[in-house]
PDB file of C-alpha atoms and ligand atoms in Angstrom:
ATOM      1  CA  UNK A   1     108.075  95.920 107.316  1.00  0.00           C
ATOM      2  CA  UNK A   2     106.294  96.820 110.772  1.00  0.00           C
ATOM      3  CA  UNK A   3     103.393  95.487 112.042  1.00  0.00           C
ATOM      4  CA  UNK A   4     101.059  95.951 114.838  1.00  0.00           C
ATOM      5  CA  UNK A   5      98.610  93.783 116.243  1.00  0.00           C
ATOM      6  CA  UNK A   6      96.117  94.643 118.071  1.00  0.00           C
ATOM      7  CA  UNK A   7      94.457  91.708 119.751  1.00  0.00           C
ATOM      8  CA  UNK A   8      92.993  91.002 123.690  1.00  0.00           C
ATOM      9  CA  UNK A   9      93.052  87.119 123.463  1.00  0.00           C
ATOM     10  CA  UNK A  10      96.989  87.273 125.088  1.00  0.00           C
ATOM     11  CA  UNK A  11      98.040  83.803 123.181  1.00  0.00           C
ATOM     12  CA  UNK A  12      96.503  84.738 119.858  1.00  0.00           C
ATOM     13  CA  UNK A  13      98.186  87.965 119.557  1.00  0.00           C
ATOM     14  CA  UNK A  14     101.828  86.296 121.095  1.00  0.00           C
ATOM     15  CA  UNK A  15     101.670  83.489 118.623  1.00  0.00           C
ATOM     16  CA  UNK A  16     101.010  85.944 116.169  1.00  0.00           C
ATOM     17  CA  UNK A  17     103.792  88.387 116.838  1.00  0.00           C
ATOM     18  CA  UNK A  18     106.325  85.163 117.087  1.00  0.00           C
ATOM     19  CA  UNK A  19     105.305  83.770 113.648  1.00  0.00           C
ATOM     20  CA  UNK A  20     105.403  87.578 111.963  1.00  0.00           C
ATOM     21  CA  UNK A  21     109.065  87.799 113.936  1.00  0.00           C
ATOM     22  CA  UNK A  22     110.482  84.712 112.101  1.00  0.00           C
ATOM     23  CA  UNK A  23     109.684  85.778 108.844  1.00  0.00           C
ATOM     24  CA  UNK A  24     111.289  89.001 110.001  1.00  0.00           C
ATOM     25  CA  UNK A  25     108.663  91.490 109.963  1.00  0.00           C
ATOM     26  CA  UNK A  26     109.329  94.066 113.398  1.00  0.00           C
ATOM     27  CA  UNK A  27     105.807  93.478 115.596  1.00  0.00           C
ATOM     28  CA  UNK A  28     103.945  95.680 117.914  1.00  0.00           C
ATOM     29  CA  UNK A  29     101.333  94.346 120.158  1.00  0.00           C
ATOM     30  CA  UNK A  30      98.295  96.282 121.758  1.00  0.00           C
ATOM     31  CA  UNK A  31      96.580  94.159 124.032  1.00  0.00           C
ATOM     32  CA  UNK A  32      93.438  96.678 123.926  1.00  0.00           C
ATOM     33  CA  UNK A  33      91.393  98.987 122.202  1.00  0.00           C
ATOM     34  CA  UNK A  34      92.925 102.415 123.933  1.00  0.00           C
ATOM     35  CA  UNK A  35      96.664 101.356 123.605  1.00  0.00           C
ATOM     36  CA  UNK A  36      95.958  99.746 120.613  1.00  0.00           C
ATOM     37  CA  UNK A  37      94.780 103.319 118.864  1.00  0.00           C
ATOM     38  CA  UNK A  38      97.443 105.080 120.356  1.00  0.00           C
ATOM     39  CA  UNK A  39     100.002 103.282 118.725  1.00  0.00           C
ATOM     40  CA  UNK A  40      98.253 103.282 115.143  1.00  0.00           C
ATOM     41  CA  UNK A  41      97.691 106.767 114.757  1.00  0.00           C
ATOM     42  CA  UNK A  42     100.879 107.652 116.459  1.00  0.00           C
ATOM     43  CA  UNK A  43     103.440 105.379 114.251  1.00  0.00           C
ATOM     44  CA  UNK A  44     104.202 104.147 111.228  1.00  0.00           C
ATOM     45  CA  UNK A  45     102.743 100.559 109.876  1.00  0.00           C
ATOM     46  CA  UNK A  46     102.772  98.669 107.188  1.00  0.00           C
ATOM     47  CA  UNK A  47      99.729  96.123 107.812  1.00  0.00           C
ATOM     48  CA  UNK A  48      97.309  96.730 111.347  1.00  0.00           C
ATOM     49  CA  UNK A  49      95.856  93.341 112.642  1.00  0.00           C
ATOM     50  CA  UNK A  50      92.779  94.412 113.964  1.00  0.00           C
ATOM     51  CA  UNK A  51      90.257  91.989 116.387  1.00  0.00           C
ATOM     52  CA  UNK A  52      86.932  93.576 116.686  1.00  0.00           C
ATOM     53  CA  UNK A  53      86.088  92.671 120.230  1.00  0.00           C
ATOM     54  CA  UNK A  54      88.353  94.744 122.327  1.00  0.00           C
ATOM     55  CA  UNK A  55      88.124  96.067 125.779  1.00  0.00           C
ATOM     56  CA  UNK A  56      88.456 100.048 125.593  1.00  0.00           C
ATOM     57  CA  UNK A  57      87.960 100.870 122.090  1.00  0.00           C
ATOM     58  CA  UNK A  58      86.473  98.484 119.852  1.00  0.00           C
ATOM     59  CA  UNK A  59      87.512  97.416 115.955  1.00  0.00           C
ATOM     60  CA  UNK A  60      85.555  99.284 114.142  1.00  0.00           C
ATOM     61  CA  UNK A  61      86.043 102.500 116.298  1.00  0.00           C
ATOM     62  CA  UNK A  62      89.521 102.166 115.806  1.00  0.00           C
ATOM     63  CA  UNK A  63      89.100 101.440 112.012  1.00  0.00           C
ATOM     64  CA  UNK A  64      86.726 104.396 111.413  1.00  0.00           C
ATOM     65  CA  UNK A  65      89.069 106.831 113.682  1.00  0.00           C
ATOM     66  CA  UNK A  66      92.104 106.172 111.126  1.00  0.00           C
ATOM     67  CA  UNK A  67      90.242 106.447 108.105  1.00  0.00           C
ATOM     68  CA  UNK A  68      88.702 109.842 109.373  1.00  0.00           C
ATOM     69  CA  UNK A  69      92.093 111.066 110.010  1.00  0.00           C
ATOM     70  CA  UNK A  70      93.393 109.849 106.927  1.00  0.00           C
ATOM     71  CA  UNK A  71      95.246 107.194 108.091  1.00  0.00           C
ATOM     72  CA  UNK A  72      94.778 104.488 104.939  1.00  0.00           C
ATOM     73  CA  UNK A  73      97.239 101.878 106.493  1.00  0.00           C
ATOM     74  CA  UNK A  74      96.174  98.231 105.492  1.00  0.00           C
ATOM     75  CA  UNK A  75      94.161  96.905 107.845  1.00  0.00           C
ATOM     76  CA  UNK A  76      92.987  93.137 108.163  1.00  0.00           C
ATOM     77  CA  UNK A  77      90.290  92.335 110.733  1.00  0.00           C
ATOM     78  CA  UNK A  78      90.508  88.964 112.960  1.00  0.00           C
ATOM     79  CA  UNK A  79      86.186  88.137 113.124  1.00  0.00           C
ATOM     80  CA  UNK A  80      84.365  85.413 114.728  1.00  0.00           C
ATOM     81  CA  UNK A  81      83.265  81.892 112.223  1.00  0.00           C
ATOM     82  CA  UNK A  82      79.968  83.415 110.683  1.00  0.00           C
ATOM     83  CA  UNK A  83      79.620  86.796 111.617  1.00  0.00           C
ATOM     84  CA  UNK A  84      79.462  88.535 108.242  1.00  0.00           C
ATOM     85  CA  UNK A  85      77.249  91.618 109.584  1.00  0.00           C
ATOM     86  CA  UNK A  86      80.407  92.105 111.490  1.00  0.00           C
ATOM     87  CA  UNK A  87      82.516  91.657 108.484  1.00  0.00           C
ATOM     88  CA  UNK A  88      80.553  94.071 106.762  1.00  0.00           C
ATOM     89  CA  UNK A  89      80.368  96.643 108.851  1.00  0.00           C
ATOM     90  CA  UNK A  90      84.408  96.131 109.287  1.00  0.00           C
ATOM     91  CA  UNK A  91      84.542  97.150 105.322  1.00  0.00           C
ATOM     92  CA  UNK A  92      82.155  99.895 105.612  1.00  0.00           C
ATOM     93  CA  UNK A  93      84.662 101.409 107.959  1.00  0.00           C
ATOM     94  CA  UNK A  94      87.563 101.412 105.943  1.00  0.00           C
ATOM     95  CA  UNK A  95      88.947  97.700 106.682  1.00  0.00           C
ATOM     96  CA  UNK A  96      90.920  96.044 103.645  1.00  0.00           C
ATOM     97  CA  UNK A  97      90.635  92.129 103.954  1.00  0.00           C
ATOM     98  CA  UNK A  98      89.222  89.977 106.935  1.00  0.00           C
ATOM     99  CA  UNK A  99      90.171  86.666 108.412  1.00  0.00           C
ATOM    100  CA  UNK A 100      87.789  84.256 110.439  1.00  0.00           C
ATOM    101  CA  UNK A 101      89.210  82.887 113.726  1.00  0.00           C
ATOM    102  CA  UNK A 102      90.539  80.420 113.768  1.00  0.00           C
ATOM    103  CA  UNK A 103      93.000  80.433 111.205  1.00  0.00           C
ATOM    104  CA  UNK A 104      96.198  79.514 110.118  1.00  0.00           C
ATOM    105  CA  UNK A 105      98.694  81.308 110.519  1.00  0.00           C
ATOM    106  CA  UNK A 106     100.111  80.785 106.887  1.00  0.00           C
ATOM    107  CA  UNK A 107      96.838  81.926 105.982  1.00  0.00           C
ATOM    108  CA  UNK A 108      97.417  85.442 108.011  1.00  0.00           C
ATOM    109  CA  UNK A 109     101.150  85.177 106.671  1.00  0.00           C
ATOM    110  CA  UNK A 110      99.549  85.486 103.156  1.00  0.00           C
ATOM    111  CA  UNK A 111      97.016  88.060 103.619  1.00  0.00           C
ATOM    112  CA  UNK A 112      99.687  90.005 105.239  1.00  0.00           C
ATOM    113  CA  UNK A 113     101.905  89.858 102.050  1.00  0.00           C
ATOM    114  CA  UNK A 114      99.075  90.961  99.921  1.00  0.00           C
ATOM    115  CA  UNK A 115      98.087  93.925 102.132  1.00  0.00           C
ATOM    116  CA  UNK A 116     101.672  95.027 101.670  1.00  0.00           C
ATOM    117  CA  UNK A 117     101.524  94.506  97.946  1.00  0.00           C
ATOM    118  CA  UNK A 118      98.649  96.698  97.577  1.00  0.00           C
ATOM    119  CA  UNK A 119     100.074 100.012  96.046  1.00  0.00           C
ATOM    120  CA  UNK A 120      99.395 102.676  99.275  1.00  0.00           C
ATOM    121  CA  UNK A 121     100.325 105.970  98.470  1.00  0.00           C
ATOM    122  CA  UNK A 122     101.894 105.026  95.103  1.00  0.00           C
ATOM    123  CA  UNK A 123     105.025 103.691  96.400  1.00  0.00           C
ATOM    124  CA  UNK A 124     106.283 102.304  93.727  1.00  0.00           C
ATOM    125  CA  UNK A 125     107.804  98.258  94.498  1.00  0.00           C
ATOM    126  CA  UNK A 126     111.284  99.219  93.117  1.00  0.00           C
ATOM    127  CA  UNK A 127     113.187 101.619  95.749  1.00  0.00           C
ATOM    128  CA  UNK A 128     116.826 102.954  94.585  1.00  0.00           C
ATOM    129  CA  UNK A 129     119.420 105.747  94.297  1.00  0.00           C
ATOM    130  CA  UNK A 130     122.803 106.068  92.893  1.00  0.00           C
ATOM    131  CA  UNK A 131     123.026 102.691  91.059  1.00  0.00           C
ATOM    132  CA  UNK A 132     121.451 100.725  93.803  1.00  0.00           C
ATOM    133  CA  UNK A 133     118.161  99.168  93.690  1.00  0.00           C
ATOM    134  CA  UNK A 134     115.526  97.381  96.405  1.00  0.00           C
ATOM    135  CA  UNK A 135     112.895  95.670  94.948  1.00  0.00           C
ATOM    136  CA  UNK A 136     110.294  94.519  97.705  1.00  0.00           C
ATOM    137  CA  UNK A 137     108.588  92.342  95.878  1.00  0.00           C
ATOM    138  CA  UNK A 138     111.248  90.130  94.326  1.00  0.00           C
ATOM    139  CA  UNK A 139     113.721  90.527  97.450  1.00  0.00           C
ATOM    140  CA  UNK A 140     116.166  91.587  94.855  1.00  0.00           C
ATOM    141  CA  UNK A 141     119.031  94.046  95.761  1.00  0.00           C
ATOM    142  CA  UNK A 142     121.642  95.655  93.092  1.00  0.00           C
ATOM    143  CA  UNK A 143     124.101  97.898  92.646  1.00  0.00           C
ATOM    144  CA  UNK A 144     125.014  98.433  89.293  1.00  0.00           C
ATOM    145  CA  UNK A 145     123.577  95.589  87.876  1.00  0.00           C
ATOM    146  CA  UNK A 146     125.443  93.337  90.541  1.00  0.00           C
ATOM    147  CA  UNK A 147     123.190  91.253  92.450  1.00  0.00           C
ATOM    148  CA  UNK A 148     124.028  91.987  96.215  1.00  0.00           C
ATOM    149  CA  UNK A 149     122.736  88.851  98.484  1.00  0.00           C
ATOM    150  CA  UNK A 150     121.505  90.556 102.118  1.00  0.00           C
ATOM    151  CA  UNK A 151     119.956  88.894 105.204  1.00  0.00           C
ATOM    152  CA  UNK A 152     116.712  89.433 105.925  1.00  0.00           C
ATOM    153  CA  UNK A 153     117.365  92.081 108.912  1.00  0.00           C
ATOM    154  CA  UNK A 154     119.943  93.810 106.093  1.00  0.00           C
ATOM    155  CA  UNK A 155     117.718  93.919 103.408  1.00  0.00           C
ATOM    156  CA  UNK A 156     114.820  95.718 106.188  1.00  0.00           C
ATOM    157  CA  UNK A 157     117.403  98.009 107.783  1.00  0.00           C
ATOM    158  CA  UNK A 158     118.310  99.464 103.847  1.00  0.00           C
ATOM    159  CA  UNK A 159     114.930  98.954 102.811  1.00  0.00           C
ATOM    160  CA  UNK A 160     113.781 101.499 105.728  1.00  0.00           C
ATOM    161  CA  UNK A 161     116.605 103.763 104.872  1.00  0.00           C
ATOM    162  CA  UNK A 162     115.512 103.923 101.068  1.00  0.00           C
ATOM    163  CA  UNK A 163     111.969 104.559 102.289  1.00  0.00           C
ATOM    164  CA  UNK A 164     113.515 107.705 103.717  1.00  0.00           C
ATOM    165  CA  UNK A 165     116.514 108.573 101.458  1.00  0.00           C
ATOM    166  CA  UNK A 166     118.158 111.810 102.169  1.00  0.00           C
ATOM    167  CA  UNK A 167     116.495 111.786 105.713  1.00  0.00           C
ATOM    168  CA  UNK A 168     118.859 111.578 109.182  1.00  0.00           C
ATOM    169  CA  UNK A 169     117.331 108.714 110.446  1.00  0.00           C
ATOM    170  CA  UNK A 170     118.227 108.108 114.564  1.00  0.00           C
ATOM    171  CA  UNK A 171     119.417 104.724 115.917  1.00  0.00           C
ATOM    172  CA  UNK A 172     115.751 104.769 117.770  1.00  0.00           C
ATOM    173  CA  UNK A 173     113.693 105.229 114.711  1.00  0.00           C
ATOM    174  CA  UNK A 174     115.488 102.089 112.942  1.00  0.00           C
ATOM    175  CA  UNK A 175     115.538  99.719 116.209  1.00  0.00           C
ATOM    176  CA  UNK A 176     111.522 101.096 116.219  1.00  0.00           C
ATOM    177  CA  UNK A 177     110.910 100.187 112.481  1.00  0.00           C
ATOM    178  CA  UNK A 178     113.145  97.757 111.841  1.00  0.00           C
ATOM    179  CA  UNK A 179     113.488  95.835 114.772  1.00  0.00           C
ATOM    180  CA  UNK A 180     110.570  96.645 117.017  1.00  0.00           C
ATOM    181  CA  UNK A 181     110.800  98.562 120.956  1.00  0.00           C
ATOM    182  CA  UNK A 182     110.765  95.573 123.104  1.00  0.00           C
ATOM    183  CA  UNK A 183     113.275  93.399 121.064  1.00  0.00           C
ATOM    184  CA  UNK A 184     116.210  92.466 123.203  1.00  0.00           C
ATOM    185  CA  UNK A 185     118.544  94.287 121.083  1.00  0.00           C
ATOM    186  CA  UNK A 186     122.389  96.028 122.387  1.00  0.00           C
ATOM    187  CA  UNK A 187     123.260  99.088 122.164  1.00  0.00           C
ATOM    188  CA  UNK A 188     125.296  98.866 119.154  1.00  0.00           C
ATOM    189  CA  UNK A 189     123.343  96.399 116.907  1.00  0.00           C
ATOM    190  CA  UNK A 190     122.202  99.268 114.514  1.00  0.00           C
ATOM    191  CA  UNK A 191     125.931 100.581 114.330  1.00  0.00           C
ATOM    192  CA  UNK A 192     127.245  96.306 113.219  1.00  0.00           C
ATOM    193  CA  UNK A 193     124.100  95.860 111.058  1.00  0.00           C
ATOM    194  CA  UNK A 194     125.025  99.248 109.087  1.00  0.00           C
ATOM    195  CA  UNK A 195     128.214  97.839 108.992  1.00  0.00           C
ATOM    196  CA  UNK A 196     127.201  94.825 107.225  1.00  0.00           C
ATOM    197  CA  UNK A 197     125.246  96.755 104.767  1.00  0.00           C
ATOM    198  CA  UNK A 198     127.993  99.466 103.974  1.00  0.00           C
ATOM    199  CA  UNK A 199     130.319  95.679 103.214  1.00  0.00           C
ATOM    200  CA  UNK A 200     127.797  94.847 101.006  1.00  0.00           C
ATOM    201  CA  UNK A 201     126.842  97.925  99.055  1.00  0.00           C
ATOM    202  CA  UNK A 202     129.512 100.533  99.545  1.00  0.00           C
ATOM    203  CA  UNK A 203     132.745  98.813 100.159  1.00  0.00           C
ATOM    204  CA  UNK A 204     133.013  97.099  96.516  1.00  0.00           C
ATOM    205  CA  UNK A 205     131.957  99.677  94.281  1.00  0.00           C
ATOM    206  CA  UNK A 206     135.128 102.187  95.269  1.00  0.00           C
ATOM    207  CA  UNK A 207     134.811 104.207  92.243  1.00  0.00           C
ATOM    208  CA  UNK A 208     131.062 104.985  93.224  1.00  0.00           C
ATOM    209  CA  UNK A 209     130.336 107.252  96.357  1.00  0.00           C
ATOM    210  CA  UNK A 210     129.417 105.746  99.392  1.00  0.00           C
ATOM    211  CA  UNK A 211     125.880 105.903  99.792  1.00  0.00           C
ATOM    212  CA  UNK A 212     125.528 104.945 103.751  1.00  0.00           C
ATOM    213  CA  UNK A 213     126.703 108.042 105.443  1.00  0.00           C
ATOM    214  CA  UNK A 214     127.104 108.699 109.079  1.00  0.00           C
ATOM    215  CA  UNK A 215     125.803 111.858 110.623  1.00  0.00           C
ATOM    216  CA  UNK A 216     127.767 111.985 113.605  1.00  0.00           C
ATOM    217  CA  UNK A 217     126.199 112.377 116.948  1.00  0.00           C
ATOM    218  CA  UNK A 218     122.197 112.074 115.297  1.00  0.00           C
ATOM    219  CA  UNK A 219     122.489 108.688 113.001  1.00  0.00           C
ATOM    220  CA  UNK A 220     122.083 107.775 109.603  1.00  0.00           C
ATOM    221  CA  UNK A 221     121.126 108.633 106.236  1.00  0.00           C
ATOM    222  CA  UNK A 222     121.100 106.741 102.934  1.00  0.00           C
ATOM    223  CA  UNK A 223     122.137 109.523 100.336  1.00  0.00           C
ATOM    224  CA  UNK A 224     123.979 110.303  97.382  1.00  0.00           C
ATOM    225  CA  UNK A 225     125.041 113.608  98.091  1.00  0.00           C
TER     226      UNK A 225
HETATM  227 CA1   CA B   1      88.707  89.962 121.286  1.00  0.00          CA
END
C-alpha cells in the first residue's frame, strides 16, 4: 500500500509518514501544494492525506484537479477543530472522509484502513493466479490451500506484483511502490526480498510452475505462463 501525504506543518506530516512506515505502508511526503499535485496525478496511491491550508496550491484545488482528471484515489482531508464549511466544501470536491487536527494517529491509522477497503475500481479484496491467493483484507496468503506465513514487506512486494500480474515490473517501480524513493534501501534488496518470496511460494510446490519469474536485464513479473 502507498501513501502520500501532503502536509506543510513539517512535524505533522514526519510523524505521520513514521507511524504509516511501521505499520508498513511505503510514504510519500509533499511539503506543499505544487509538489504535492505533482506527485498525485503523476503516481500511483492508495490513500492521499490531504491538509487544506497549503502554500502553492491549496486542498481543495488539488482535490478538485484529480477528480476532474479522473483521478478517484481515496482522499482524507486533515481540517482545522470546527471548520465544517471547510469540511464541506472538501466533500463537494471529491474528498472521501475528513479528520480534525489534532488527532490521533490510531485514529488516521483507521481511517486509512477504511479508505483502502472501499472497493475503487472494483478490485476485488482476493488477488490470485495459479493456485495462489492474496487476500488484503484478511492478510491471508495460499497456495493451494496451504497457508503461506509472509512478512509484512513480503506480503506488499507480492501483493504489488499480483496487482500487476503478467506485467515486467522494474526494480524502480517496486522500491517506488513498495518501499517508497527516499527509503535507505541497497541495491539488491528487491533481488533478496524476491528471494524470500520465491522460498515461500515457489520453492515447495515443485510440481506447480514457478510463478515469480525473472526477466533478465528489465525485472520481474508474477505470471503463470
Ligand atoms: Ca497547513
Amino acid at each position: 500500500m502507498r501513501i502520500l501525504v501532503v502536509e506543510d506543518e513539517h512535524k505533522i506530516a514526519n510523524s505521520i509518514k513514521k507511524g504509516l512506515e511501521q505499520e508498513s505502508y511505503a510514504v510519500d511526503v509533499a511539503y506543499d501544494g505544487t509538489d504535492g499535485y505533482d506527485l498525485a496525478a503523476s503516481e500511483d496511491y492508495d490513500v492521499i492525506i490531504l491538509d487544506l491550508m497549503l502554500p502553492g496550491i491549496d486542498g481543495w484545488e488539488i482535490c478538485r484537479r484529480l477528480r476532474e482528471s479522473n483521478n478517484h484515489t481515496p482522499v482524507l482531508m486533515l481540517t482545522a477543530r470546527g471548520q465544517l464549511e471547510e469540511k464541506l466544501k472538501g466533500f463537494r470536491l471529491g474528498a472521501d472522509d475528513y479528520l480534525t487536527k489534532p488527532f490521533a494517529f490510531l485514529e488516521l491509522l483507521a481511517r486509512v484502513k477504511a479508505l483502502n477497503r472501499r472497493p475503487k475500481n472494483t478490485i476485488s479484496t482476493i488477488l490470485s493466479t495459479g493456485g495462489l491467493t492474496l487476500d488484503t483484507n484478511t492478510f491471508e496468503v495460499k497456495r493451494d490451500r496451504i497457508i503461506i506465513n509472509l512478512s509484512r514487506k513480503e506480503f506488499a512486494l507480492l501483493e504489488y506484483l499480483l496487482r500487476h500480474q503478467g506485467k515486467i515490473l522494474t526494480k524502480d517501480q517496486i522500491i517506488g511502490n513498495v518501499w517508497n524513493y527516499d527509503a535507505d534501501i541497497l541495491p539488491n534488496t528487491v533481488e533478496v526480498y524476491i528471494g524470500y518470496l520465491r522460498n515461500k511460494i515457489d520453492k515447495p510446490f515443485k510440481k506447480k510452475k514457478e510463478l515469480i519469474q525473472t526477466i533478465r536485464g528489465f525485472g520481474y513479473k508474477i505470471s503463470t505462463r
